[in-house]
Amino acid sequence: MSILVIAEHDNAVLKAATLNTITAASQLGGDIAILVAGHQCGAVAQAAAQVVGVKKVLVADAPHYANQLAENVAALVVSLAGGYSHILAPATAAGKNTLPRVAALLDVAQVSDVIKIDSVNTFVRPIYAGNVLATVQSQDSVKVMTVRGTAFPAAATTGSPASIEAVAPVADAGLSSFVGQQLTQSDRPELTAARIIISGGRGMGNGDNFKLLEDVADKLSAAVGASRAAVDAGFVPNDYQVGQTGKVVAPDLYIAVGISGAIQHLAGMKDSKVIVAINKDEEAPIFQVADYGLVADLFVAVPELSRELDQLKAAG
Amino acid sequence: MKILVAVKRVVDYNVKVRAKADGSGVETANVKMSMNPFDEIAIEEAVRLQEAGKAKEIVAVSLGVAACQDTIRTALAMGADRGILVETDAELQPLAVAKLLKVVVEKEQPDLIILGKQAIDDDANQTGQMLAALLGWSQGTFASKVEIGDGAINVTREVDGGLETVAIKLPAVVTSDLRLNEPRFVKLPNIMKAKKKPLAVLKPAELGVDIAPRLITLKVQEPPKRQAGIKVDTVAILVDKLRNEAHVI
């Protein structure tokens, strides 16, 4: 058995989701190779080589891999696929974009969003927005799967360096090109990697009021998220969204502020270790999953929370 | 330009689904069925392109049981010109759907195919990408904006860190994300008109496609329920609990 993991990166940094995927690969057993497809991505290859469990790093360095265009990356993965029993990618925007293309070209099914590995061919995945879990068995010779990062711990990055091999790029398919991007600039941790998240919902009223959450977030080194209602209302950009159609998170502490707790949102955060809900409506469904519920006006409670955190800090 | 839109009949998004007691699947008897919400967005986008004079004809395709005709009629009422149902009672997985759609596409020769980014039943998020791969076409997935140019389209995509724009050559596959548009409400006269629009029915065997499932579902069950915790009266108590009981701050 040998496993190919597709690295998620931005040509400079190996993204954390890759480490969770490598843990899933380790649970399958067998040799793990990791593919870094990018442009001038040597630093990523070096980082990938340090991940515990990785036996070999394959690097395809070419300008047409710089932006992870699915048409090009999929063709590359297919050219390398021979001999691998499993091909894994993180269930991120990039992984979800590319991997089904790989599966179709190999004429095999894809198993999406794997959250548990039962055996080399049997996996558990959420369906119906996580309201139901399906255990599925693959009949295909190659198992192509995306892995939900929150379901597996991150692999350590303290391994003895694996070998790094250059692989030949496949010619640019010429079907697509990168035009530009508008990424949200923030000094706070990424949602999917944060230990603490504070999220706001429709109850925040407007985008300016998210400053209240940002203030608390900075004191806790937390990420700021939002419900779909808050995103749809235009309070914050779409990449803040936690939920079935946004990001799925499982931090140590999730603080839901002014969020009613629609199924859609719960699907994205219910695996958090500790959930706090602050909402003035004591009937809000969010309280049914919260470990600690505070029925209060958020515009009073959140500034108070901020002051309490200051006191805590002052007291050491 | 001719646009083909794929629409799926799924359990309505307001229904709280339950696993069957024997774990063989999800209870779908006497459950309200609707068009997959992402597919409504896909149809809406096609209709808007037609209204803007960018598209000539819109063909709505569904695959599945005979009742999928209702889903196609909804698409026709929203503005699609005609429908095609690939009718089967067999379980269809994304790869099989992509293969069936490929044959339909080869017959219909559309310039653009729009699909929902994922169906809210199996949450697979695969069919559009697979179809693009099988056709050797470009793809613009998770689209929040589509701008038609000359021989190519610019697709703004929702990615993890924000938005990204790619230029993809036509013919192309686009999959819709939530913020692409807000689907219109269907008006009664349009529902009446939709009944008269053409709807062809095909069988998978006629299309010569192997639709055998590649994944066997061994078990379907509900995840363990999270227990509700306690209510606290003040922020001070909350902070104390988080610090000294839960040890998370």
Coordinates of C-alpha atoms in Angstrom, one line a residue:
Chain A
M1 CA 0.0 0.0 0.0
S2 CA 1.2 3.5 -0.8
I3 CA -0.6 6.7 -0.3
L4 CA -0.3 10.0 -2.2
V5 CA -1.3 13.2 -0.2
I6 CA -1.7 16.4 -2.2
A7 CA -0.2 19.3 -0.2
E8 CA -2.2 22.5 0.3
H9 CA 0.0 25.6 0.2
D10 CA 0.5 29.0 -1.2
N11 CA 4.0 28.4 -2.6
A12 CA 5.5 29.8 0.6
V13 CA 3.8 28.0 3.5
L14 CA 2.5 24.4 3.9
K15 CA -1.1 24.8 5.1
A16 CA -2.1 23.2 8.4
A17 CA -4.9 21.2 6.7
T18 CA -2.2 19.1 5.0
L19 CA -1.0 17.9 8.4
N20 CA -4.5 16.6 9.4
T21 CA -4.7 14.8 6.1
I22 CA -1.3 13.1 6.7
T23 CA -2.6 11.9 10.1
A24 CA -5.6 10.3 8.2
A25 CA -3.1 8.8 5.7
S26 CA -1.0 7.3 8.6
Q27 CA -4.2 5.6 9.9
L28 CA -4.5 3.8 6.6
G29 CA -1.0 2.4 7.0
G30 CA 1.5 2.2 4.2
D31 CA 4.1 4.5 2.8
I32 CA 3.1 8.2 2.4
A33 CA 4.3 10.4 -0.4
I34 CA 3.3 14.1 -0.5
L35 CA 2.9 16.0 -3.7
V36 CA 3.8 19.7 -3.7
A37 CA 2.6 21.2 -7.0
G38 CA 3.4 24.9 -7.2
H39 CA 5.9 27.4 -8.5
Q40 CA 9.0 28.4 -6.6
C41 CA 7.7 26.3 -3.8
G42 CA 11.0 24.9 -2.4
A43 CA 10.2 26.2 1.1
V44 CA 6.9 24.2 1.1
A45 CA 8.8 21.0 0.0
Q46 CA 11.3 21.5 2.9
A47 CA 8.4 21.9 5.3
A48 CA 6.6 18.8 3.9
A49 CA 9.8 16.8 4.3
Q50 CA 9.7 17.5 8.1
V51 CA 6.2 16.1 8.7
V52 CA 6.2 12.9 10.7
G53 CA 5.1 9.9 8.6
V54 CA 6.1 11.3 5.2
K55 CA 8.5 9.1 3.4
K56 CA 8.9 11.1 0.2
V57 CA 8.2 14.5 -1.1
L58 CA 7.4 14.9 -4.8
V59 CA 7.8 18.5 -6.1
A60 CA 6.4 19.6 -9.4
D61 CA 7.6 23.2 -9.9
A62 CA 6.2 25.1 -12.9
P63 CA 4.5 28.5 -13.5
H64 CA 1.2 26.8 -14.4
Y65 CA 1.0 25.3 -10.9
A66 CA 1.4 28.6 -9.1
N67 CA -2.3 29.1 -8.5
Q68 CA -3.5 25.5 -8.1
L69 CA -5.7 25.6 -11.2
A70 CA -7.7 22.3 -11.1
E71 CA -7.3 21.4 -14.7
N72 CA -3.5 21.4 -14.4
V73 CA -3.0 20.0 -11.0
A74 CA -5.5 17.1 -11.7
A75 CA -3.6 16.2 -14.9
L76 CA -0.4 16.1 -12.9
V77 CA -1.8 13.9 -10.1
V78 CA -3.2 11.5 -12.7
S79 CA 0.3 11.3 -14.3
L80 CA 1.7 10.3 -11.0
A81 CA -1.2 8.1 -9.8
G82 CA 0.1 4.7 -10.9
G83 CA 1.1 2.5 -8.0
Y84 CA -0.8 4.4 -5.3
S85 CA -3.7 2.7 -3.5
H86 CA -5.0 5.9 -2.0
I87 CA -5.0 9.6 -3.1
L88 CA -5.9 12.1 -0.4
A89 CA -6.3 15.8 -0.2
P90 CA -7.6 18.1 2.5
A91 CA -11.4 18.9 2.1
T92 CA -10.6 22.6 1.6
A93 CA -11.6 24.8 -1.3
A94 CA -8.5 23.7 -3.3
G95 CA -8.9 20.0 -2.5
K96 CA -12.6 20.0 -3.3
N97 CA -11.9 21.7 -6.6
T98 CA -9.2 19.4 -7.8
L99 CA -9.8 15.9 -6.4
P100 CA -13.1 15.0 -8.1
R101 CA -11.4 15.8 -11.4
V102 CA -8.7 13.4 -10.5
A103 CA -11.2 10.7 -9.5
A104 CA -13.2 11.1 -12.8
L105 CA -10.0 10.8 -14.9
L106 CA -9.1 7.6 -13.0
D107 CA -12.6 6.4 -13.4
V108 CA -13.1 5.9 -9.7
A109 CA -15.5 7.3 -7.1
Q110 CA -14.4 10.0 -4.6
V111 CA -15.2 9.8 -1.0
S112 CA -15.8 13.3 0.2
D113 CA -15.1 14.8 3.7
V114 CA -13.9 11.6 5.4
I115 CA -14.1 12.0 9.2
K116 CA -13.1 8.5 10.2
I117 CA -11.2 5.6 8.8
D118 CA -12.6 2.2 9.6
S119 CA -10.3 0.2 7.3
V120 CA -8.3 0.6 4.1
N121 CA -11.5 0.7 2.1
T122 CA -14.2 1.7 4.6
F123 CA -14.8 5.3 5.7
V124 CA -17.2 7.4 7.6
R125 CA -18.5 10.7 6.1
P126 CA -21.2 13.2 7.0
I127 CA -24.3 13.6 4.8
Y128 CA -27.3 15.8 5.1
A129 CA -25.2 18.7 6.6
G130 CA -23.8 16.3 9.2
N131 CA -27.2 15.3 10.6
V132 CA -26.4 11.7 9.5
L133 CA -23.2 9.8 9.2
A134 CA -22.7 7.3 6.4
T135 CA -20.2 4.4 6.5
V136 CA -19.2 3.7 3.0
Q137 CA -17.0 1.0 1.4
S138 CA -15.1 1.7 -1.8
Q139 CA -15.2 -0.9 -4.6
D140 CA -12.5 0.9 -6.6
S141 CA -8.8 -0.1 -6.9
V142 CA -7.7 3.4 -6.1
K143 CA -9.4 5.2 -3.2
V144 CA -9.7 8.9 -3.8
M145 CA -10.8 10.9 -0.8
T146 CA -10.9 14.3 0.7
V147 CA -10.3 14.5 4.5
R148 CA -12.1 16.8 6.9
G149 CA -9.3 18.4 8.9
T150 CA -11.2 18.9 12.1
A151 CA -11.7 15.1 12.4
F152 CA -8.0 14.3 12.6
P153 CA -5.2 15.8 14.7
A154 CA -2.3 17.5 13.0
A155 CA 0.8 15.4 12.3
A156 CA 3.9 16.6 14.0
T157 CA 6.5 18.5 12.0
T158 CA 9.5 17.2 13.8
G159 CA 10.4 14.2 11.7
S160 CA 13.8 13.4 10.2
P161 CA 13.7 14.9 6.8
A162 CA 12.2 12.8 4.0
S163 CA 13.7 12.7 0.6
I164 CA 12.7 15.3 -1.9
E165 CA 12.3 14.4 -5.6
A166 CA 11.5 16.6 -8.5
V167 CA 8.8 15.2 -10.8
A168 CA 8.2 16.3 -14.4
P169 CA 5.3 18.8 -14.9
V170 CA 2.5 18.0 -17.3
A171 CA 2.1 20.6 -20.0
D172 CA -0.2 23.5 -19.3
A173 CA -3.7 22.4 -20.4
G174 CA -4.3 26.0 -21.4
L175 CA -8.0 25.8 -20.3
S176 CA -7.9 28.3 -17.5
S177 CA -5.8 31.1 -16.1
F178 CA -5.5 33.0 -12.8
V179 CA -6.8 36.6 -12.9
G180 CA -6.5 37.7 -9.3
Q181 CA -7.6 37.3 -5.8
Q182 CA -9.0 39.4 -2.9
L183 CA -8.0 37.6 0.3
T184 CA -9.1 38.9 3.6
Q185 CA -6.1 40.4 5.4
S186 CA -5.9 39.6 9.1
D187 CA -3.4 39.2 11.8
R188 CA -5.7 36.8 13.6
P189 CA -5.4 33.0 13.2
E190 CA -7.2 31.3 10.4
L191 CA -10.6 30.0 11.3
T192 CA -9.8 26.4 10.6
A193 CA -6.6 26.5 12.6
A194 CA -7.7 28.7 15.6
R195 CA -7.8 27.3 19.1
I196 CA -10.6 29.8 20.0
I197 CA -13.2 31.3 17.8
I198 CA -15.7 34.0 18.5
S199 CA -18.5 34.2 15.9
G200 CA -21.3 36.7 15.3
G201 CA -24.7 36.3 13.8
R202 CA -27.6 38.4 12.6
G203 CA -27.9 39.7 16.2
M204 CA -24.8 41.8 15.6
G205 CA -26.9 44.2 13.6
N206 CA -24.2 45.4 11.3
G207 CA -20.6 45.0 10.2
D208 CA -19.3 47.7 12.5
N209 CA -20.4 45.9 15.5
F210 CA -18.1 43.0 14.7
K211 CA -15.4 45.3 16.2
L212 CA -16.8 44.2 19.6
L213 CA -15.9 40.6 18.7
E214 CA -12.6 41.6 17.3
D215 CA -11.7 43.3 20.5
V216 CA -12.4 40.1 22.5
A217 CA -10.7 37.9 19.8
D218 CA -7.5 39.9 20.1
K219 CA -7.4 39.3 23.9
L220 CA -7.9 35.6 23.4
S221 CA -5.7 35.2 20.3
A222 CA -9.0 34.0 18.7
A223 CA -10.3 33.9 15.1
V224 CA -13.5 35.8 14.2
G225 CA -16.3 33.9 12.4
A226 CA -19.9 34.5 11.4
S227 CA -23.1 32.7 10.7
R228 CA -24.5 32.5 7.2
A229 CA -27.2 35.0 8.1
A230 CA -24.5 37.6 9.1
V231 CA -22.6 36.9 5.8
D232 CA -25.7 37.1 3.7
A233 CA -26.7 40.4 5.4
G234 CA -23.3 41.7 4.2
F235 CA -21.9 42.3 7.7
V236 CA -18.7 40.4 7.0
P237 CA -17.0 38.7 3.9
N238 CA -18.0 35.2 2.9
D239 CA -14.7 33.6 4.2
Y240 CA -15.9 34.4 7.8
Q241 CA -18.7 31.9 7.4
V242 CA -18.9 28.9 9.7
G243 CA -21.4 26.3 8.7
Q244 CA -22.2 23.5 6.4
T245 CA -21.7 25.7 3.3
G246 CA -18.8 27.6 4.9
K247 CA -16.0 26.4 7.0
V248 CA -16.3 23.4 9.4
V249 CA -14.4 24.2 12.6
A250 CA -13.7 22.3 15.9
P251 CA -11.8 24.7 18.2
D252 CA -11.2 24.2 21.9
L253 CA -13.6 27.1 22.6
Y254 CA -16.4 28.4 20.3
I255 CA -18.2 31.5 21.4
A256 CA -21.4 32.1 19.5
V257 CA -22.7 35.7 19.8
G258 CA -26.1 36.7 18.6
I259 CA -26.4 33.4 16.6
S260 CA -29.7 31.6 16.8
G261 CA -28.2 28.2 15.9
A262 CA -29.7 27.1 12.5
I263 CA -28.9 23.5 11.6
Q264 CA -26.7 24.9 8.8
H265 CA -24.5 26.7 11.4
L266 CA -24.5 23.9 14.0
A267 CA -23.2 21.5 11.3
G268 CA -20.1 23.7 11.1
M269 CA -19.2 24.0 14.8
K270 CA -20.9 21.3 16.8
D271 CA -17.7 19.4 17.2
S272 CA -16.0 22.2 19.1
K273 CA -14.8 21.1 22.6
V274 CA -16.5 23.8 24.5
I275 CA -19.4 25.9 23.2
V276 CA -20.5 29.2 24.7
A277 CA -23.7 30.9 23.5
I278 CA -24.6 34.5 24.2
N279 CA -28.1 35.4 23.0
K280 CA -30.9 37.5 24.3
D281 CA -33.5 34.9 23.2
E282 CA -33.5 32.1 25.7
E283 CA -35.4 29.9 23.3
A284 CA -32.6 30.1 20.7
P285 CA -31.6 26.6 19.5
I286 CA -27.9 27.4 20.0
F287 CA -28.5 26.9 23.8
Q288 CA -29.3 23.2 23.1
V289 CA -25.7 22.6 22.1
A290 CA -24.0 25.1 24.4
D291 CA -22.0 24.0 27.4
Y292 CA -22.4 27.5 28.8
G293 CA -25.3 29.7 27.9
L294 CA -25.7 33.3 28.8
V295 CA -29.1 34.9 28.1
A296 CA -28.1 38.6 27.7
D297 CA -28.0 41.5 25.4
L298 CA -24.7 41.0 23.5
F299 CA -24.1 44.8 23.4
V300 CA -23.8 44.7 27.2
A301 CA -22.3 41.2 27.6
V302 CA -19.5 41.3 25.0
P303 CA -17.9 44.6 26.3
E304 CA -18.2 43.2 29.8
L305 CA -16.5 40.0 28.6
S306 CA -13.7 42.1 27.2
R307 CA -13.2 43.9 30.6
E308 CA -13.3 40.6 32.5
L309 CA -10.5 39.3 30.2
D310 CA -8.5 42.5 31.0
Q311 CA -8.9 41.8 34.7
L312 CA -7.9 38.2 34.2
K313 CA -4.8 39.3 32.4
A314 CA -4.0 41.9 35.1
A315 CA -4.4 39.3 37.8
G316 CA -2.0 37.0 35.8
Chain B
M1 CA -24.9 30.6 -26.3
K2 CA -26.6 27.5 -25.2
I3 CA -26.7 26.7 -21.5
L4 CA -27.3 23.3 -19.9
V5 CA -28.2 23.3 -16.2
A6 CA -28.4 20.1 -14.1
V7 CA -31.0 20.0 -11.3
K8 CA -31.4 17.4 -8.6
R9 CA -34.5 16.4 -6.6
V10 CA -33.5 16.2 -2.9
V11 CA -35.1 16.2 0.5
D12 CA -36.3 19.8 1.2
Y13 CA -33.8 21.8 3.1
N14 CA -36.3 22.5 5.9
V15 CA -36.8 18.8 6.7
K16 CA -34.9 17.4 9.6
V17 CA -33.7 14.1 8.2
R18 CA -33.6 10.9 10.3
A19 CA -31.7 7.7 9.8
K20 CA -33.9 4.6 9.3
A21 CA -34.0 2.4 12.4
D22 CA -32.2 -0.4 10.6
G23 CA -29.4 1.9 9.5
S24 CA -30.0 1.2 5.8
G25 CA -30.5 4.8 4.8
V26 CA -32.3 8.0 5.4
E27 CA -36.1 8.1 5.9
T28 CA -37.5 9.6 2.6
A29 CA -41.0 8.2 2.6
N30 CA -43.6 11.0 2.9
V31 CA -40.9 13.6 3.1
K32 CA -41.2 16.9 1.2
M33 CA -38.9 16.9 -1.8
S34 CA -37.6 20.0 -3.6
M35 CA -35.0 21.2 -6.0
N36 CA -31.5 21.3 -4.5
P37 CA -31.0 24.9 -3.4
F38 CA -27.6 25.3 -5.2
D39 CA -29.3 24.1 -8.4
E40 CA -32.0 26.8 -8.1
I41 CA -29.1 29.3 -8.0
A42 CA -27.7 27.6 -11.1
I43 CA -31.0 27.9 -13.0
E44 CA -31.4 31.5 -11.9
E45 CA -27.9 32.4 -13.2
A46 CA -28.7 30.8 -16.6
V47 CA -32.0 32.7 -16.8
R48 CA -30.3 36.0 -15.9
L49 CA -27.7 35.4 -18.7
Q50 CA -30.6 34.8 -21.1
E51 CA -32.4 37.9 -19.9
A52 CA -29.2 39.9 -20.5
G53 CA -29.1 38.6 -24.1
K54 CA -26.0 36.4 -23.4
A55 CA -27.8 33.1 -23.8
K56 CA -30.2 31.8 -26.4
E57 CA -31.5 28.5 -25.0
I58 CA -31.5 26.9 -21.5
V59 CA -31.9 23.1 -21.2
A60 CA -32.6 21.7 -17.7
V61 CA -31.5 18.2 -17.1
S62 CA -32.4 15.9 -14.1
L63 CA -31.5 12.3 -13.4
G64 CA -33.4 9.9 -11.2
V65 CA -36.9 8.7 -10.6
A66 CA -39.9 9.7 -12.6
A67 CA -40.8 12.3 -10.0
C68 CA -37.7 14.3 -11.0
Q69 CA -40.1 15.6 -13.7
D70 CA -41.5 17.9 -11.0
T71 CA -38.0 19.3 -10.4
I72 CA -37.5 19.9 -14.1
R73 CA -41.0 21.7 -14.3
T74 CA -39.8 24.0 -11.5
A75 CA -36.7 24.8 -13.6
L76 CA -39.0 25.4 -16.6
A77 CA -41.2 27.7 -14.5
M78 CA -38.1 29.7 -13.5
G79 CA -37.3 30.2 -17.2
A80 CA -35.6 27.2 -18.7
D81 CA -36.8 26.4 -22.2
R82 CA -37.0 22.7 -22.2
G83 CA -36.2 19.7 -20.1
I84 CA -34.5 16.3 -20.3
L85 CA -35.0 13.6 -17.7
V86 CA -32.7 10.6 -17.6
E87 CA -35.0 8.3 -15.8
T88 CA -33.9 5.5 -13.5
D89 CA -34.8 4.0 -10.2
A90 CA -31.2 2.9 -9.6
E91 CA -29.0 4.7 -7.1
L92 CA -26.9 7.3 -8.9
Q93 CA -23.6 8.3 -7.5
P94 CA -21.7 11.5 -8.7
L95 CA -19.4 9.6 -11.2
A96 CA -22.4 7.9 -12.8
V97 CA -24.3 11.2 -13.0
A98 CA -21.2 12.9 -14.6
K99 CA -21.0 10.1 -17.2
L100 CA -24.7 10.3 -18.0
L101 CA -24.5 14.1 -18.3
K102 CA -21.5 13.8 -20.6
V103 CA -23.6 11.8 -23.1
V104 CA -26.4 14.4 -22.9
V105 CA -23.9 17.2 -23.4
E106 CA -22.4 15.4 -26.4
K107 CA -25.9 15.4 -27.9
E108 CA -26.9 18.9 -26.9
Q109 CA -23.6 20.6 -27.5
P110 CA -24.0 23.5 -24.9
D111 CA -21.4 26.2 -24.5
L112 CA -21.8 26.4 -20.8
I113 CA -23.0 24.0 -18.1
I114 CA -24.0 25.3 -14.7
L115 CA -24.6 23.0 -11.8
G116 CA -25.0 23.5 -8.1
K117 CA -21.7 23.2 -6.2
Q118 CA -23.1 20.3 -4.1
A119 CA -26.4 18.6 -3.4
I120 CA -27.6 19.0 0.2
D121 CA -28.4 15.2 0.5
D122 CA -25.1 13.5 -0.1
D123 CA -23.0 16.7 0.2
A124 CA -20.5 15.2 -2.3
N125 CA -19.5 18.3 -4.2
Q126 CA -18.1 16.3 -7.1
T127 CA -20.4 16.2 -10.1
G128 CA -19.4 19.4 -11.8
Q129 CA -15.7 18.8 -11.5
M130 CA -16.1 15.2 -12.7
L131 CA -18.2 16.3 -15.7
A132 CA -15.6 18.9 -16.6
A133 CA -12.8 16.3 -16.4
L134 CA -14.7 13.7 -18.5
L135 CA -15.4 16.3 -21.2
G136 CA -11.8 17.8 -21.0
W137 CA -13.4 21.2 -20.3
S138 CA -12.4 24.0 -18.0
Q139 CA -14.1 24.5 -14.6
G140 CA -15.1 27.4 -12.5
T141 CA -16.3 26.0 -9.2
F142 CA -17.9 27.7 -6.2
A143 CA -18.8 30.7 -8.3
S144 CA -20.0 33.9 -6.7
K145 CA -19.8 35.9 -10.0
V146 CA -19.8 35.0 -13.7
E147 CA -18.9 37.4 -16.4
I148 CA -19.2 36.2 -20.0
G149 CA -16.4 37.4 -22.3
D150 CA -15.4 36.5 -25.8
G151 CA -14.7 32.8 -25.9
A152 CA -14.0 32.8 -22.2
I153 CA -15.6 33.7 -18.9
N154 CA -14.3 35.2 -15.7
V155 CA -15.5 33.3 -12.7
T156 CA -15.1 34.7 -9.2
R157 CA -14.8 31.8 -6.8
E158 CA -15.3 31.5 -3.1
V159 CA -12.1 30.1 -1.7
D160 CA -10.9 29.6 1.9
G161 CA -9.1 33.0 2.3
G162 CA -11.6 35.1 0.4
L163 CA -12.3 35.4 -3.4
E164 CA -10.3 34.3 -6.4
T165 CA -11.0 35.1 -10.1
V166 CA -10.1 32.7 -12.9
A167 CA -10.6 33.1 -16.6
I168 CA -11.8 29.8 -18.1
K169 CA -12.2 29.0 -21.8
L170 CA -15.5 28.1 -23.3
P171 CA -17.0 25.5 -23.4
A172 CA -16.9 25.3 -19.6
V173 CA -18.5 24.0 -16.4
V174 CA -19.5 26.4 -13.7
T175 CA -20.7 25.4 -10.2
S176 CA -22.7 27.9 -8.2
D177 CA -22.1 28.9 -4.6
L178 CA -24.6 30.6 -2.4
R179 CA -23.8 34.2 -3.2
L180 CA -24.0 33.9 -7.0
N181 CA -27.6 35.3 -7.0
E182 CA -30.9 35.0 -5.2
P183 CA -33.3 32.8 -7.1
R184 CA -36.7 34.3 -8.1
F185 CA -40.0 33.2 -6.8
V186 CA -41.9 31.3 -9.4
K187 CA -45.1 33.0 -10.5
L188 CA -48.3 31.0 -11.1
P189 CA -48.6 32.0 -14.8
N190 CA -45.1 30.7 -15.3
I191 CA -46.0 27.4 -13.6
M192 CA -48.9 27.0 -16.1
K193 CA -46.6 27.9 -19.1
A194 CA -44.0 25.4 -17.8
K195 CA -46.5 22.6 -18.2
K196 CA -46.5 23.2 -22.0
K197 CA -42.7 23.3 -22.4
P198 CA -41.1 20.2 -23.9
L199 CA -39.7 17.5 -21.6
A200 CA -37.9 14.5 -23.1
V201 CA -37.3 11.3 -21.1
L202 CA -34.3 9.1 -21.7
K203 CA -33.1 5.8 -20.1
P204 CA -29.5 5.2 -19.0
A205 CA -29.4 2.0 -21.1
E206 CA -30.1 4.1 -24.2
L207 CA -27.1 6.2 -23.4
G208 CA -24.8 3.2 -23.0
V209 CA -23.4 4.3 -19.7
D210 CA -22.4 2.0 -16.8
I211 CA -24.0 3.5 -13.7
A212 CA -23.1 0.8 -11.2
P213 CA -22.4 2.4 -7.7
R214 CA -18.7 2.4 -6.7
L215 CA -19.4 3.0 -3.1
I216 CA -21.5 0.7 -1.0
T217 CA -23.2 2.3 2.0
L218 CA -22.8 -0.1 4.8
K219 CA -24.5 1.9 7.5
V220 CA -26.3 5.2 8.1
Q221 CA -26.7 6.5 11.6
E222 CA -27.2 9.7 13.5
P223 CA -24.2 11.2 15.3
P224 CA -24.1 11.2 19.1
K225 CA -26.2 14.1 20.4
R226 CA -24.5 16.9 22.1
Q227 CA -25.9 17.5 25.6
A228 CA -27.0 21.0 26.5
G229 CA -24.9 22.4 29.4
I230 CA -25.8 25.0 31.9
K231 CA -27.0 28.6 31.9
V232 CA -24.8 31.1 33.7
D233 CA -26.2 34.4 35.1
T234 CA -23.3 36.8 34.6
V235 CA -20.3 37.3 32.4
A236 CA -18.1 37.1 35.5
I237 CA -19.4 33.6 36.2
L238 CA -18.9 32.6 32.5
V239 CA -15.3 33.7 32.5
D240 CA -14.7 31.9 35.8
K241 CA -16.2 28.7 34.4
L242 CA -14.2 28.9 31.2
R243 CA -11.0 29.5 33.2
N244 CA -11.4 27.1 36.2
E245 CA -13.8 24.5 35.0
A246 CA -13.3 24.1 31.2
H247 CA -9.7 25.3 31.3
V248 CA -10.0 26.8 27.8
I249 CA -8.9 30.4 28.6

